[in-house]
PDB file of C-alpha atoms in Angstrom:
ATOM      1  CA  MET Y   1      43.823 114.310 198.538  1.00 44.00           C
ATOM      2  CA  LYS Y   2      42.862 116.229 195.401  1.00 44.00           C
ATOM      3  CA  ASN Y   3      42.440 119.266 197.433  1.00 45.00           C
ATOM      4  CA  ILE Y   4      45.748 118.785 199.057  1.00 42.00           C
ATOM      5  CA  GLY Y   5      47.500 118.281 195.809  1.00 40.00           C
ATOM      6  CA  PHE Y   6      45.547 121.464 194.358  1.00 37.00           C
ATOM      7  CA  LEU Y   7      46.812 123.460 197.310  1.00 41.00           C
ATOM      8  CA  PHE Y   8      50.265 122.590 196.681  1.00 43.00           C
ATOM      9  CA  ILE Y   9      50.228 123.465 193.039  1.00 38.00           C
ATOM     10  CA  CYS Y  10      48.912 126.961 194.217  1.00 43.00           C
ATOM     11  CA  VAL Y  11      51.497 127.539 196.816  1.00 44.00           C
ATOM     12  CA  THR Y  12      54.052 126.406 194.221  1.00 43.00           C
ATOM     13  CA  LEU Y  13      52.940 128.835 191.541  1.00 37.00           C
ATOM     14  CA  LEU Y  14      53.003 131.632 194.084  1.00 45.00           C
ATOM     15  CA  LEU Y  15      56.463 130.987 195.159  1.00 45.00           C
ATOM     16  CA  ALA Y  16      57.498 130.573 191.463  1.00 42.00           C
ATOM     17  CA  GLY Y  17      56.312 134.239 190.436  1.00 45.00           C
ATOM     18  CA  CYS Y  18      58.926 136.864 189.659  1.00 54.00           C
ATOM     19  CA  VAL Y  19      61.955 134.768 190.914  1.00 67.00           C
ATOM     20  CA  THR Y  20      64.418 134.632 187.876  1.00 63.00           C
ATOM     21  CA  GLY Y  21      65.235 138.325 187.820  1.00 82.00           C
ATOM     22  CA  THR Y  22      66.459 140.271 190.710  1.00 89.00           C
ATOM     23  CA  ARG Y  23      64.287 141.323 193.401  1.00 93.00           C
ATOM     24  CA  THR Y  24      64.777 144.805 194.713  1.00 95.00           C
ATOM     25  CA  ILE Y  25      63.750 145.497 198.196  1.00 96.00           C
ATOM     26  CA  GLU Y  26      64.030 148.558 200.512  1.00 96.00           C
ATOM     27  CA  LEU Y  27      64.826 148.101 204.035  1.00 97.00           C
ATOM     28  CA  ASP Y  28      63.883 150.491 206.950  1.00 95.00           C
ATOM     29  CA  VAL Y  29      66.063 150.730 210.134  1.00 96.00           C
ATOM     30  CA  PRO Y  30      63.967 151.169 212.985  1.00 96.00           C
ATOM     31  CA  GLU Y  31      64.672 153.862 215.706  1.00 94.00           C
ATOM     32  CA  TYR Y  32      65.664 152.408 219.031  1.00 95.00           C
ATOM     33  CA  SER Y  33      65.315 153.857 222.439  1.00 93.00           C
ATOM     34  CA  SER Y  34      67.304 152.571 225.582  1.00 91.00           C
ATOM     35  CA  ASP Y  35      66.489 153.309 229.409  1.00 88.00           C
ATOM     36  CA  LYS Y  36      70.571 153.596 229.531  1.00 83.00           C
ATOM     37  CA  THR Y  37      72.201 157.116 229.061  1.00 81.00           C
ATOM     38  CA  GLY Y  38      75.695 157.329 227.405  1.00 86.00           C
ATOM     39  CA  SER Y  39      77.315 160.353 226.519  1.00 90.00           C
ATOM     40  CA  GLY Y  40      80.179 161.514 224.145  1.00 94.00           C
ATOM     41  CA  ASP Y  41      81.047 161.700 220.237  1.00 97.00           C
ATOM     42  CA  ILE Y  42      81.615 158.575 218.534  1.00 98.00           C
ATOM     43  CA  TYR Y  43      82.924 158.294 215.031  1.00 98.00           C
ATOM     44  CA  ILE Y  44      81.945 155.234 212.939  1.00 98.00           C
ATOM     45  CA  GLY Y  45      84.935 154.770 210.418  1.00 97.00           C
ATOM     46  CA  LEU Y  46      85.690 151.858 208.309  1.00 97.00           C
ATOM     47  CA  ILE Y  47      82.935 149.193 207.817  1.00 98.00           C
ATOM     48  CA  ASP Y  48      83.972 146.151 205.897  1.00 98.00           C
ATOM     49  CA  ASP Y  49      81.927 143.654 204.234  1.00 98.00           C
ATOM     50  CA  LYS Y  50      83.569 140.430 204.963  1.00 97.00           C
ATOM     51  CA  ARG Y  51      80.803 137.875 203.815  1.00 97.00           C
ATOM     52  CA  VAL Y  52      81.992 134.834 201.953  1.00 96.00           C
ATOM     53  CA  PHE Y  53      79.858 134.314 198.875  1.00 96.00           C
ATOM     54  CA  GLU Y  54      79.807 130.719 197.302  1.00 91.00           C
ATOM     55  CA  VAL Y  55      78.549 129.644 193.942  1.00 86.00           C
ATOM     56  CA  LYS Y  56      76.560 126.554 194.929  1.00 86.00           C
ATOM     57  CA  PRO Y  57      76.343 126.669 198.714  1.00 89.00           C
ATOM     58  CA  ARG Y  58      74.456 123.574 200.314  1.00 87.00           C
ATOM     59  CA  SER Y  59      72.687 125.741 202.492  1.00 91.00           C
ATOM     60  CA  PRO Y  60      70.545 128.856 201.326  1.00 91.00           C
ATOM     61  CA  SER Y  61      71.715 130.621 204.437  1.00 93.00           C
ATOM     62  CA  THR Y  62      75.084 130.863 202.723  1.00 94.00           C
ATOM     63  CA  PRO Y  63      75.452 134.078 200.636  1.00 95.00           C
ATOM     64  CA  SER Y  64      75.231 133.194 196.775  1.00 93.00           C
ATOM     65  CA  VAL Y  65      74.604 134.790 193.486  1.00 92.00           C
ATOM     66  CA  LYS Y  66      72.650 134.108 190.236  1.00 88.00           C
ATOM     67  CA  GLY Y  67      75.319 133.809 187.452  1.00 83.00           C
ATOM     68  CA  GLU Y  68      79.220 134.309 187.630  1.00 88.00           C
ATOM     69  CA  LEU Y  69      80.550 135.087 191.123  1.00 90.00           C
ATOM     70  CA  ALA Y  70      83.903 136.312 189.819  1.00 89.00           C
ATOM     71  CA  SER Y  71      82.411 138.722 187.333  1.00 90.00           C
ATOM     72  CA  LEU Y  72      81.131 140.676 190.263  1.00 91.00           C
ATOM     73  CA  SER Y  73      82.746 143.455 192.094  1.00 92.00           C
ATOM     74  CA  LYS Y  74      83.024 143.905 195.888  1.00 93.00           C
ATOM     75  CA  GLU Y  75      80.714 146.936 195.416  1.00 94.00           C
ATOM     76  CA  GLN Y  76      78.027 144.989 193.483  1.00 94.00           C
ATOM     77  CA  LEU Y  77      78.155 142.139 196.007  1.00 96.00           C
ATOM     78  CA  SER Y  78      77.548 144.540 198.845  1.00 97.00           C
ATOM     79  CA  SER Y  79      74.271 145.389 197.402  1.00 97.00           C
ATOM     80  CA  LEU Y  80      73.076 141.699 197.467  1.00 97.00           C
ATOM     81  CA  ILE Y  81      71.110 140.590 200.778  1.00 98.00           C
ATOM     82  CA  GLY Y  82      69.395 137.306 199.796  1.00 95.00           C
ATOM     83  CA  ARG Y  83      68.469 134.793 197.224  1.00 91.00           C
ATOM     84  CA  GLN Y  84      65.192 133.968 195.824  1.00 88.00           C
ATOM     85  CA  ARG Y  85      64.055 130.228 195.401  1.00 80.00           C
ATOM     86  CA  ASN Y  86      61.251 128.539 193.607  1.00 76.00           C
ATOM     87  CA  GLY Y  87      58.689 126.386 195.108  1.00 67.00           C
ATOM     88  CA  TYR Y  88      60.950 123.348 195.295  1.00 65.00           C
ATOM     89  CA  GLY Y  89      63.726 125.220 196.958  1.00 65.00           C
ATOM     90  CA  GLY Y  90      66.063 125.748 193.896  1.00 76.00           C
ATOM     91  CA  ALA Y  91      68.225 128.906 193.968  1.00 74.00           C
ATOM     92  CA  MET Y  92      67.057 131.514 191.667  1.00 80.00           C
ATOM     93  CA  GLY Y  93      67.290 135.476 191.179  1.00 88.00           C
ATOM     94  CA  ASP Y  94      69.158 137.607 193.678  1.00 91.00           C
ATOM     95  CA  VAL Y  95      67.576 139.740 196.414  1.00 95.00           C
ATOM     96  CA  ALA Y  96      69.249 143.408 196.257  1.00 96.00           C
ATOM     97  CA  LEU Y  97      69.017 146.781 197.864  1.00 98.00           C
ATOM     98  CA  PRO Y  98      67.847 149.661 195.795  1.00 96.00           C
ATOM     99  CA  GLU Y  99      70.632 151.205 193.235  1.00 94.00           C
ATOM    100  CA  GLY Y 100      73.173 152.774 195.296  1.00 94.00           C
ATOM    101  CA  GLY Y 101      72.398 150.811 198.626  1.00 96.00           C
ATOM    102  CA  SER Y 102      74.860 148.471 200.375  1.00 98.00           C
ATOM    103  CA  VAL Y 103      75.088 146.617 203.399  1.00 98.00           C
ATOM    104  CA  LEU Y 104      77.648 148.698 204.530  1.00 98.00           C
ATOM    105  CA  GLU Y 105      75.254 151.955 204.828  1.00 98.00           C
ATOM    106  CA  GLU Y 106      72.436 149.570 206.417  1.00 98.00           C
ATOM    107  CA  MET Y 107      74.961 148.599 209.015  1.00 98.00           C
ATOM    108  CA  ARG Y 108      76.164 152.216 209.749  1.00 98.00           C
ATOM    109  CA  ASP Y 109      72.362 153.148 209.908  1.00 98.00           C
ATOM    110  CA  LEU Y 110      71.843 150.225 212.487  1.00 98.00           C
ATOM    111  CA  LEU Y 111      74.653 151.008 214.714  1.00 98.00           C
ATOM    112  CA  THR Y 112      73.787 154.710 214.595  1.00 98.00           C
ATOM    113  CA  SER Y 113      70.316 153.996 215.856  1.00 98.00           C
ATOM    114  CA  GLY Y 114      71.693 151.902 218.646  1.00 97.00           C
ATOM    115  CA  LEU Y 115      74.178 154.237 219.774  1.00 97.00           C
ATOM    116  CA  GLU Y 116      72.155 157.218 219.542  1.00 97.00           C
ATOM    117  CA  GLY Y 117      69.306 155.273 221.251  1.00 96.00           C
ATOM    118  CA  ARG Y 118      71.551 154.954 224.339  1.00 95.00           C
ATOM    119  CA  GLY Y 119      72.320 158.720 224.309  1.00 95.00           C
ATOM    120  CA  TYR Y 120      75.728 158.922 222.563  1.00 96.00           C
ATOM    121  CA  ASN Y 121      76.156 161.280 219.493  1.00 96.00           C
ATOM    122  CA  VAL Y 122      77.356 159.720 216.337  1.00 97.00           C
ATOM    123  CA  VAL Y 123      79.401 162.264 214.335  1.00 97.00           C
ATOM    124  CA  ASN Y 124      81.167 162.636 211.080  1.00 96.00           C
ATOM    125  CA  ASP Y 125      84.520 163.761 212.561  1.00 96.00           C
ATOM    126  CA  GLU Y 126      87.623 161.497 212.519  1.00 95.00           C
ATOM    127  CA  ASN Y 127      88.934 163.198 215.414  1.00 96.00           C
ATOM    128  CA  ALA Y 128      85.984 162.293 217.683  1.00 97.00           C
ATOM    129  CA  PRO Y 129      87.504 160.738 221.312  1.00 97.00           C
ATOM    130  CA  THR Y 130      85.846 157.482 220.247  1.00 97.00           C
ATOM    131  CA  LYS Y 131      86.158 155.576 217.094  1.00 97.00           C
ATOM    132  CA  MET Y 132      84.555 152.501 215.906  1.00 97.00           C
ATOM    133  CA  THR Y 133      85.368 150.070 213.230  1.00 98.00           C
ATOM    134  CA  VAL Y 134      83.004 147.370 211.899  1.00 98.00           C
ATOM    135  CA  ASN Y 135      83.540 143.895 210.184  1.00 98.00           C
ATOM    136  CA  ILE Y 136      80.321 142.537 208.803  1.00 98.00           C
ATOM    137  CA  ASN Y 137      80.270 138.712 208.718  1.00 98.00           C
ATOM    138  CA  LYS Y 138      76.738 137.957 207.919  1.00 98.00           C
ATOM    139  CA  PHE Y 139      73.917 140.124 206.672  1.00 98.00           C
ATOM    140  CA  TRP Y 140      71.608 137.652 204.590  1.00 98.00           C
ATOM    141  CA  ALA Y 141      68.197 136.480 204.053  1.00 96.00           C
ATOM    142  CA  TRP Y 142      66.765 133.355 202.928  1.00 93.00           C
ATOM    143  CA  PHE Y 143      63.443 131.385 202.805  1.00 85.00           C
ATOM    144  CA  SER Y 144      62.483 127.728 203.038  1.00 82.00           C
ATOM    145  CA  PRO Y 145      59.460 126.592 201.072  1.00 78.00           C
ATOM    146  CA  GLY Y 146      56.828 124.532 202.881  1.00 67.00           C
ATOM    147  CA  PHE Y 147      53.538 122.886 202.374  1.00 63.00           C
ATOM    148  CA  ALA Y 148      51.377 125.704 203.194  1.00 65.00           C
ATOM    149  CA  SER Y 149      53.611 128.422 204.180  1.00 70.00           C
ATOM    150  CA  VAL Y 150      57.406 129.997 203.593  1.00 83.00           C
ATOM    151  CA  SER Y 151      59.835 130.536 206.433  1.00 89.00           C
ATOM    152  CA  PHE Y 152      61.573 133.927 205.735  1.00 93.00           C
ATOM    153  CA  GLU Y 153      64.842 134.018 207.857  1.00 96.00           C
ATOM    154  CA  THR Y 154      67.299 136.766 208.283  1.00 97.00           C
ATOM    155  CA  ASP Y 155      70.755 136.466 210.054  1.00 98.00           C
ATOM    156  CA  LEU Y 156      73.148 139.312 210.929  1.00 98.00           C
ATOM    157  CA  GLN Y 157      76.487 139.303 212.720  1.00 98.00           C
ATOM    158  CA  CYS Y 158      79.319 141.925 212.809  1.00 98.00           C
ATOM    159  CA  ASP Y 159      82.353 142.622 215.107  1.00 98.00           C
ATOM    160  CA  VAL Y 160      82.346 146.039 216.499  1.00 98.00           C
ATOM    161  CA  ASN Y 161      85.727 147.493 217.530  1.00 97.00           C
ATOM    162  CA  PHE Y 162      86.105 150.497 219.813  1.00 97.00           C
ATOM    163  CA  ILE Y 163      89.218 152.566 220.196  1.00 96.00           C
ATOM    164  CA  GLY Y 164      89.490 155.816 222.231  1.00 96.00           C
ATOM    165  CA  ASP Y 165      88.019 157.206 225.512  1.00 94.00           C
ATOM    166  CA  LEU Y 166      85.539 154.069 225.936  1.00 92.00           C
ATOM    167  CA  GLY Y 167      88.469 151.945 225.759  1.00 93.00           C
ATOM    168  CA  ASP Y 168      89.802 149.519 223.360  1.00 95.00           C
ATOM    169  CA  ARG Y 169      86.996 146.508 223.046  1.00 95.00           C
ATOM    170  CA  SER Y 170      85.737 144.443 220.222  1.00 97.00           C
ATOM    171  CA  LEU Y 171      82.004 143.215 220.507  1.00 98.00           C
ATOM    172  CA  ASP Y 172      80.262 140.309 218.838  1.00 98.00           C
ATOM    173  CA  ILE Y 173      76.653 141.702 217.779  1.00 98.00           C
ATOM    174  CA  ARG Y 174      74.142 139.657 216.365  1.00 98.00           C
ATOM    175  CA  GLY Y 175      70.553 139.455 215.035  1.00 98.00           C
ATOM    176  CA  TYR Y 176      67.903 137.032 213.837  1.00 98.00           C
ATOM    177  CA  GLY Y 177      64.638 137.371 212.323  1.00 97.00           C
ATOM    178  CA  LEU Y 178      62.089 134.783 211.345  1.00 96.00           C
ATOM    179  CA  ASN Y 179      58.863 135.516 209.399  1.00 95.00           C
ATOM    180  CA  LYS Y 180      56.288 132.875 208.093  1.00 91.00           C
ATOM    181  CA  GLY Y 181      54.166 133.880 205.057  1.00 82.00           C
ATOM    182  CA  GLN Y 182      52.422 132.556 202.180  1.00 76.00           C
ATOM    183  CA  VAL Y 183      53.925 134.402 199.172  1.00 80.00           C
ATOM    184  CA  ALA Y 184      57.451 135.446 198.505  1.00 75.00           C
ATOM    185  CA  SER Y 185      56.584 139.128 198.535  1.00 88.00           C
ATOM    186  CA  ASP Y 186      58.812 142.180 199.089  1.00 92.00           C
ATOM    187  CA  ALA Y 187      56.643 142.674 202.351  1.00 94.00           C
ATOM    188  CA  ASN Y 188      57.451 139.242 203.555  1.00 93.00           C
ATOM    189  CA  TRP Y 189      61.102 139.580 203.021  1.00 95.00           C
ATOM    190  CA  GLN Y 190      61.139 143.012 204.548  1.00 97.00           C
ATOM    191  CA  LEU Y 191      59.255 141.859 207.685  1.00 96.00           C
ATOM    192  CA  ALA Y 192      62.251 139.224 208.341  1.00 97.00           C
ATOM    193  CA  TYR Y 193      64.724 141.936 208.015  1.00 98.00           C
ATOM    194  CA  ARG Y 194      62.915 144.275 210.486  1.00 98.00           C
ATOM    195  CA  ARG Y 195      62.636 141.433 213.025  1.00 98.00           C
ATOM    196  CA  ALA Y 196      66.410 140.856 212.474  1.00 98.00           C
ATOM    197  CA  PHE Y 197      66.922 144.625 212.735  1.00 98.00           C
ATOM    198  CA  VAL Y 198      64.936 144.855 216.051  1.00 98.00           C
ATOM    199  CA  ASN Y 199      66.830 141.905 217.593  1.00 98.00           C
ATOM    200  CA  PHE Y 200      70.222 143.204 216.596  1.00 98.00           C
ATOM    201  CA  LEU Y 201      69.379 146.492 218.365  1.00 98.00           C
ATOM    202  CA  GLU Y 202      68.388 144.646 221.440  1.00 97.00           C
ATOM    203  CA  HIS Y 203      71.274 142.590 221.304  1.00 98.00           C
ATOM    204  CA  PHE Y 204      73.689 145.678 220.752  1.00 97.00           C
ATOM    205  CA  ASP Y 205      72.216 147.329 223.818  1.00 96.00           C
ATOM    206  CA  SER Y 206      72.436 144.166 226.131  1.00 96.00           C
ATOM    207  CA  VAL Y 207      76.203 143.835 224.851  1.00 97.00           C
ATOM    208  CA  MET Y 208      76.905 147.400 225.621  1.00 96.00           C
ATOM    209  CA  ASP Y 209      75.244 147.160 228.887  1.00 94.00           C
ATOM    210  CA  ALA Y 210      77.445 144.142 229.886  1.00 95.00           C
ATOM    211  CA  GLU Y 211      80.408 146.215 228.620  1.00 94.00           C
ATOM    212  CA  GLY Y 212      79.581 148.909 231.009  1.00 93.00           C
ATOM    213  CA  LEU Y 213      79.095 151.309 228.074  1.00 93.00           C
TER     214      LEU Y 213
END
């Protein structure tokens, strides 16, 4: 029993480190390759962050911030991608993208990777034959402390709307990533996100298949 108690104290101390301030992590969008071949130019237009933040949500999977929610601009909220917690599960500091980063750009990079992986050409031309708009509804990571390990989870979901030569369509694209680690390190947060990104790209590919795109 003494050994078990000592182990719990060690895990708690590891989880408690550096959780009061903002943790900044950089995300890496993977390249994606599909066996399907699409063609044509696509312009990714408006991407809107529709996530709803709460002050003290019951679930850590709900976006929240440390401090006054009302004092943060939409641009500031768009840089937040998770919330740190102490060894007892209490909400602590924010998890954010590097300065200048936003979930809008991360989602743009994700969709670009998925489209180009299918053979489409993503262009910066509003007059492209096909246009896309996106609503981001979920883009969040959290962890749940456990006795000997921590579960890092990431949940992604967006509405992708096509207008133009590919037809007017609305697609629901999702991604989920799970990583179990020992310490609340940058690498463990990043791995949960990378797995969610890969899952998102695979789901995007399968939905495009189902739509005949």
